CSV table of C-alpha atoms in Angstrom, one decimal:
chain,number,residue,atom,x,y,z
N,1,MET,CA,96.2,30.0,127.1
N,2,SER,CA,99.5,29.1,128.9
N,3,TRP,CA,101.4,30.4,125.9
N,4,PHE,CA,100.7,33.9,127.2
N,5,LYS,CA,101.6,33.4,130.9
N,6,ARG,CA,105.0,34.2,132.3
N,7,LYS,CA,106.0,31.1,134.3
N,8,THR,CA,109.2,32.6,135.7
N,9,LYS,CA,109.2,36.0,137.4
N,10,GLY,CA,111.9,38.5,137.6
N,11,ILE,CA,113.5,37.8,134.2
N,12,THR,CA,116.1,40.4,133.3
N,13,THR,CA,118.3,40.9,130.2
N,14,THR,CA,121.6,42.7,130.6
N,15,THR,CA,122.5,45.5,128.2
N,16,GLU,CA,125.3,43.3,126.7
N,17,GLU,CA,122.8,40.6,125.9
N,18,LYS,CA,120.2,42.8,124.1
N,19,LYS,CA,120.1,42.2,120.4
N,20,ASP,CA,119.6,45.6,118.9
N,21,THR,CA,119.9,46.1,115.1
N,22,PRO,CA,123.3,47.9,114.4
N,23,LYS,CA,123.0,51.4,113.1
N,24,GLY,CA,123.7,51.9,109.4
N,25,LEU,CA,122.8,48.3,108.5
N,26,TRP,CA,120.2,49.4,106.0
N,27,TYR,CA,119.7,52.5,103.8
N,28,LYS,CA,116.4,53.8,102.8
N,29,SER,CA,116.3,55.7,99.4
N,30,PRO,CA,114.0,58.7,98.9
N,31,THR,CA,111.7,56.4,96.9
N,32,GLY,CA,111.3,54.2,99.9
N,33,LYS,CA,113.5,51.3,98.7
N,34,ILE,CA,115.5,49.5,101.5
N,35,VAL,CA,119.0,48.5,100.6
N,36,ASP,CA,121.7,46.6,102.6
N,37,THR,CA,124.6,49.1,103.2
N,38,GLU,CA,127.2,46.5,102.2
N,39,GLU,CA,125.4,45.9,98.9
N,40,LEU,CA,125.1,49.7,98.5
N,41,GLU,CA,128.8,50.1,98.9
N,42,LYS,CA,129.6,47.3,96.5
N,43,ASN,CA,127.3,49.0,93.9
N,44,PHE,CA,129.2,52.4,94.0
N,45,TYR,CA,126.7,53.8,96.6
N,46,VAL,CA,123.9,53.5,94.0
N,47,SER,CA,120.6,51.8,95.1
N,48,PRO,CA,120.2,48.7,92.9
N,49,GLU,CA,116.4,48.9,93.4
N,50,ASP,CA,115.8,52.3,91.8
N,51,GLY,CA,119.2,53.6,90.6
N,52,TYR,CA,119.3,56.4,93.1
N,53,HIS,CA,122.8,57.8,93.5
N,54,VAL,CA,123.4,58.4,97.2
N,55,ARG,CA,125.5,61.4,98.1
N,56,ILE,CA,129.1,60.5,98.7
N,57,GLY,CA,132.3,62.5,99.5
N,58,SER,CA,135.9,62.8,98.4
N,59,LYS,CA,136.9,59.6,100.1
N,60,GLU,CA,134.5,57.5,97.9
N,61,TYR,CA,135.1,59.4,94.7
N,62,PHE,CA,138.9,58.9,95.1
N,63,GLU,CA,138.3,55.2,95.6
N,64,ILE,CA,136.3,55.1,92.3
N,65,LEU,CA,138.7,57.2,90.2
N,66,PHE,CA,142.2,56.4,91.3
N,67,ASP,CA,143.8,53.0,90.5
N,68,ASP,CA,144.0,50.9,93.6
N,69,ASN,CA,142.9,54.0,95.6
N,70,LYS,CA,146.5,55.3,95.5
N,71,PHE,CA,146.9,59.0,95.3
N,72,LYS,CA,148.9,61.9,96.8
N,73,GLU,CA,146.8,64.6,98.5
N,74,LEU,CA,147.8,68.2,97.8
N,75,ASP,CA,147.7,71.2,100.2
N,76,ALA,CA,145.9,69.0,102.7
N,77,ASN,CA,146.2,71.4,105.7
N,78,LEU,CA,144.8,74.6,104.3
N,79,GLU,CA,142.2,76.0,106.8
N,80,SER,CA,139.8,78.9,106.7
N,81,LYS,CA,140.3,82.0,108.8
N,82,ASP,CA,137.8,84.5,110.2
N,83,PRO,CA,138.7,87.9,108.7
N,84,LEU,CA,135.2,89.3,109.0
N,85,LYS,CA,134.7,88.1,112.7
N,86,PHE,CA,131.4,86.6,111.5
N,87,VAL,CA,128.8,85.5,114.1
N,88,ASP,CA,125.4,84.0,113.4
N,89,THR,CA,124.0,81.4,115.9
N,90,LYS,CA,127.6,80.7,116.7
N,91,LYS,CA,131.0,82.2,115.9
N,92,TYR,CA,132.5,81.2,112.6
N,93,PRO,CA,135.7,79.6,114.1
N,94,ASP,CA,133.5,77.5,116.3
N,95,ARG,CA,131.4,76.4,113.3
N,96,LEU,CA,134.6,75.5,111.5
N,97,LYS,CA,135.9,73.5,114.4
N,98,ALA,CA,132.6,71.6,114.8
N,99,ALA,CA,132.6,70.8,111.1
N,100,GLN,CA,136.2,69.6,111.2
N,101,GLU,CA,135.5,67.4,114.2
N,102,LYS,CA,132.4,65.9,112.7
N,103,THR,CA,133.7,65.3,109.2
N,104,LYS,CA,137.5,64.8,109.9
N,105,LEU,CA,138.0,67.2,107.0
N,106,LYS,CA,139.9,70.5,107.0
N,107,ASP,CA,137.4,72.2,104.6
N,108,ALA,CA,134.8,71.5,101.9
N,109,VAL,CA,137.2,70.3,99.2
N,110,ARG,CA,140.2,67.9,98.8
N,111,ILE,CA,142.6,67.8,95.9
N,112,ALA,CA,144.7,64.8,94.9
N,113,VAL,CA,146.8,63.5,92.1
N,114,GLY,CA,147.2,59.9,91.1
N,115,LYS,CA,146.9,57.3,88.3
N,116,SER,CA,143.5,56.7,86.7
N,117,LYS,CA,143.6,53.9,84.2
N,118,GLY,CA,147.3,54.2,84.2
N,119,LYS,CA,147.6,57.9,83.5
N,120,ASP,CA,148.0,60.9,85.8
N,121,LEU,CA,144.9,62.9,86.8
N,122,VAL,CA,144.4,65.7,89.2
N,123,VAL,CA,141.0,65.6,91.0
N,124,ALA,CA,139.4,68.3,93.2
N,125,CYS,CA,136.4,66.9,95.0
N,126,MET,CA,134.0,68.8,97.2
N,127,ASP,CA,132.4,67.4,100.4
N,128,PHE,CA,128.8,68.4,101.1
N,129,ALA,CA,129.1,67.2,104.7
N,130,PHE,CA,131.4,70.2,105.5
N,131,ILE,CA,129.1,73.2,106.0
N,132,GLY,CA,127.0,72.1,102.9
N,133,GLY,CA,130.0,72.1,100.6
N,134,SER,CA,130.0,75.8,100.8
N,135,MET,CA,132.7,77.6,98.8
N,136,GLY,CA,134.9,79.9,100.9
N,137,SER,CA,138.5,81.2,100.4
N,138,VAL,CA,140.0,77.7,101.0
N,139,VAL,CA,137.8,76.0,98.5
N,140,GLY,CA,138.7,78.6,95.8
N,141,GLU,CA,142.3,78.6,96.7
N,142,LYS,CA,142.6,74.8,96.6
N,143,ILE,CA,140.9,74.5,93.2
N,144,ALA,CA,143.1,77.3,91.9
N,145,ARG,CA,146.2,75.4,93.2
N,146,ALA,CA,144.9,72.2,91.6
N,147,ALA,CA,144.7,74.1,88.3
N,148,ASP,CA,148.2,75.4,88.9
N,149,TYR,CA,149.5,71.9,89.5
N,150,SER,CA,147.8,70.6,86.3
N,151,LEU,CA,149.3,73.5,84.4
N,152,LYS,CA,152.8,72.9,85.7
N,153,LYS,CA,152.7,69.1,85.2
N,154,LYS,CA,150.6,69.2,82.1
N,155,ILE,CA,148.1,66.8,83.7
N,156,PRO,CA,144.3,66.9,83.0
N,157,LEU,CA,142.1,68.3,85.8
N,158,MET,CA,138.7,67.1,87.1
N,159,VAL,CA,136.6,69.0,89.6
N,160,ILE,CA,133.7,67.2,91.3
N,161,SER,CA,131.1,69.8,92.5
N,162,LYS,CA,128.8,69.1,95.4
N,163,SER,CA,127.8,72.4,97.0
N,164,GLY,CA,125.2,74.7,98.3
N,165,GLY,CA,127.0,77.7,97.0
N,166,ALA,CA,129.3,80.5,98.3
N,167,ARG,CA,129.9,80.5,102.1
N,168,MET,CA,128.1,83.5,103.6
N,169,MET,CA,130.5,83.7,106.6
N,170,GLU,CA,133.2,85.0,104.2
N,171,ALA,CA,130.9,87.3,102.2
N,172,ALA,CA,132.7,89.0,99.4
N,173,LEU,CA,135.8,86.9,99.9
N,174,SER,CA,133.7,83.9,98.9
N,175,LEU,CA,132.4,85.7,95.8
N,176,MET,CA,136.0,86.5,94.7
N,177,GLN,CA,136.6,82.8,94.4
N,178,LEU,CA,134.3,82.7,91.3
N,179,ALA,CA,136.7,85.0,89.4
N,180,LYS,CA,139.8,83.4,90.7
N,181,THR,CA,138.9,79.8,89.7
N,182,SER,CA,137.5,81.0,86.4
N,183,VAL,CA,140.8,82.7,85.5
N,184,LYS,CA,142.8,79.6,86.4
N,185,LEU,CA,140.6,77.4,84.2
N,186,ALA,CA,141.1,79.9,81.4
N,187,GLN,CA,144.8,79.4,81.8
N,188,LEU,CA,144.4,75.7,81.4
N,189,ALA,CA,142.3,76.2,78.3
N,190,ASP,CA,145.1,78.4,76.8
N,191,ALA,CA,147.6,75.6,77.5
N,192,SER,CA,145.3,73.0,75.9
N,193,ILE,CA,145.1,71.0,79.1
N,194,PRO,CA,141.7,69.2,79.5
N,195,TYR,CA,139.4,70.2,82.3
N,196,ILE,CA,136.4,67.9,83.1
N,197,SER,CA,133.6,69.1,85.4
N,198,LEU,CA,131.4,66.6,87.2
N,199,CYS,CA,128.2,68.1,88.7
N,200,THR,CA,126.7,65.9,91.5
N,201,ASP,CA,123.8,66.4,93.8
N,202,PRO,CA,123.5,69.3,94.6
N,203,THR,CA,125.5,71.7,92.5
N,204,THR,CA,124.1,75.2,93.2
N,205,GLY,CA,124.9,78.9,93.7
N,206,GLY,CA,128.4,80.2,93.1
N,207,THR,CA,129.9,76.9,92.1
N,208,THR,CA,127.4,76.6,89.2
N,209,ALA,CA,128.1,80.2,88.3
N,210,SER,CA,131.9,79.5,88.0
N,211,PHE,CA,134.0,76.4,87.7
N,212,ALA,CA,131.1,73.8,87.6
N,213,MET,CA,130.0,74.9,84.2
N,214,LEU,CA,133.3,75.8,82.6
N,215,GLY,CA,134.5,72.3,81.7
N,216,ASP,CA,135.7,71.2,78.3
N,217,ILE,CA,133.3,68.4,79.1
N,218,ASN,CA,130.5,69.1,81.6
N,219,ILE,CA,129.0,65.9,82.9
N,220,SER,CA,126.7,64.8,85.7
N,221,GLU,CA,125.2,61.9,87.6
N,222,PRO,CA,121.5,60.9,87.2
N,223,GLY,CA,119.0,62.9,89.1
N,224,ALA,CA,121.4,65.6,90.4
N,225,LEU,CA,120.0,69.0,91.4
N,226,ILE,CA,122.0,71.6,89.4
N,227,GLY,CA,121.1,75.3,89.3
N,228,PHE,CA,122.0,78.8,90.5
N,229,ALA,CA,119.1,79.9,92.6
N,230,GLY,CA,116.7,77.3,94.1
N,231,PRO,CA,113.3,76.5,92.4
N,232,ARG,CA,111.3,78.6,94.9
N,233,ILE,CA,113.4,81.7,94.2
N,234,VAL,CA,113.1,81.2,90.4
N,235,ARG,CA,109.4,80.7,90.7
N,236,ASP,CA,108.9,83.8,92.9
N,237,THR,CA,111.1,85.9,90.6
N,238,THR,CA,109.5,84.9,87.3
N,239,GLY,CA,106.0,84.4,88.6
N,240,LYS,CA,105.6,81.3,86.5
N,241,GLU,CA,105.2,77.6,87.3
N,242,LEU,CA,108.4,75.6,86.5
N,243,PRO,CA,108.4,72.7,84.1
N,244,GLU,CA,108.6,69.2,85.4
N,245,GLY,CA,112.1,68.1,86.3
N,246,PHE,CA,113.4,71.6,86.3
N,247,GLN,CA,117.1,71.9,87.4
N,248,THR,CA,117.6,68.1,87.3
N,249,SER,CA,120.6,66.8,85.4
N,250,GLU,CA,118.3,65.3,82.8
N,251,PHE,CA,116.6,68.7,82.2
N,252,LEU,CA,120.0,70.4,81.8
N,253,LEU,CA,121.1,67.7,79.4
N,254,GLU,CA,118.0,68.2,77.2
N,255,HIS,CA,118.6,72.0,77.2
N,256,GLY,CA,122.3,71.8,76.2
N,257,PHE,CA,124.0,72.7,79.5
N,258,LEU,CA,125.6,69.2,80.0
N,259,ASP,CA,127.4,67.0,77.5
N,260,PHE,CA,126.3,63.7,79.0
N,261,ILE,CA,125.1,61.9,82.1
N,262,THR,CA,126.9,58.9,83.4
N,263,LEU,CA,126.2,56.2,85.9
N,264,ARG,CA,128.7,56.2,88.8
N,265,LYS,CA,129.8,52.7,88.0
N,266,ASP,CA,130.8,53.9,84.5
N,267,LEU,CA,132.4,57.2,85.7
N,268,LYS,CA,136.1,56.1,85.6
N,269,ASN,CA,135.8,54.6,82.1
N,270,LYS,CA,133.8,57.5,80.7
N,271,VAL,CA,136.1,60.2,82.1
N,272,ASN,CA,139.3,58.6,80.7
N,273,GLN,CA,137.6,57.7,77.4
N,274,TYR,CA,136.8,61.4,76.8
N,275,LEU,CA,140.3,62.5,78.0
N,276,ASP,CA,141.8,60.1,75.3
N,277,LEU,CA,139.5,61.6,72.7
N,278,ILE,CA,140.3,65.2,73.7
N,279,LEU,CA,144.0,64.5,73.7
N,280,ASN,CA,143.9,62.5,70.5
N,281,GLN,CA,145.6,59.5,72.0
N,282,PRO,CA,144.8,55.8,71.8
N,283,LEU,CA,141.7,54.7,73.7
N,284,ARG,CA,142.5,52.8,76.9
N,285,SER,CA,140.6,49.6,77.4
């Protein structure tokens, strides 16, 4: 029984000597699969065990889409104001400042232009980490400016949606962005400049009611939540039980709201393949 007796008393271990597991070493998917974070990153942030597409932001999507991760960010310093002097549990400027410090982002969308498979592409990508990817004046203005840049340079536009909807702290000013972005996309259509919309998890509210569903090609990642109102609201309003898989990308594809679903590892090739087909130009290998 000497195995269980401490022979030396007063043993101490300094903090520096303690062998704790580093934070972020493993990722647990919603289905319970455990994945090494390095392996997850190498696999485009998709769990190899179950194919679950982990939520990522503009930094990761730019890495995926732009050749050698080289791009020029446009209108990077636009920031929201507080015209309504909105206060909930905290003042809106304080909430903005906290989100900026936490995410190192100015607002919930970034726009950039660069080469994707050798040809220019403008990408506007939303970041859910910034106040739930909510769409305020800056988000609408930056997407409108991305469309203006595409129109001026005659470059295809891609918008990656990841949003909880319009930003309530800006009230009607947020809702105005639906009309503004829709008008800009109509101008692109009139000029025959392709617009591709990628809906990722989640794409809800005002984004779905505007630019997210107005693409020449509307695509999504597997398993993404896409809808206007949430399932609970729809259920309570209609008084009916919802079908299995309601508001998933697979459900929307089956009912004609999406053109196709693509795995993240295939995203760059798929987007450029369809751009080549739309523009009637030779397919890039």
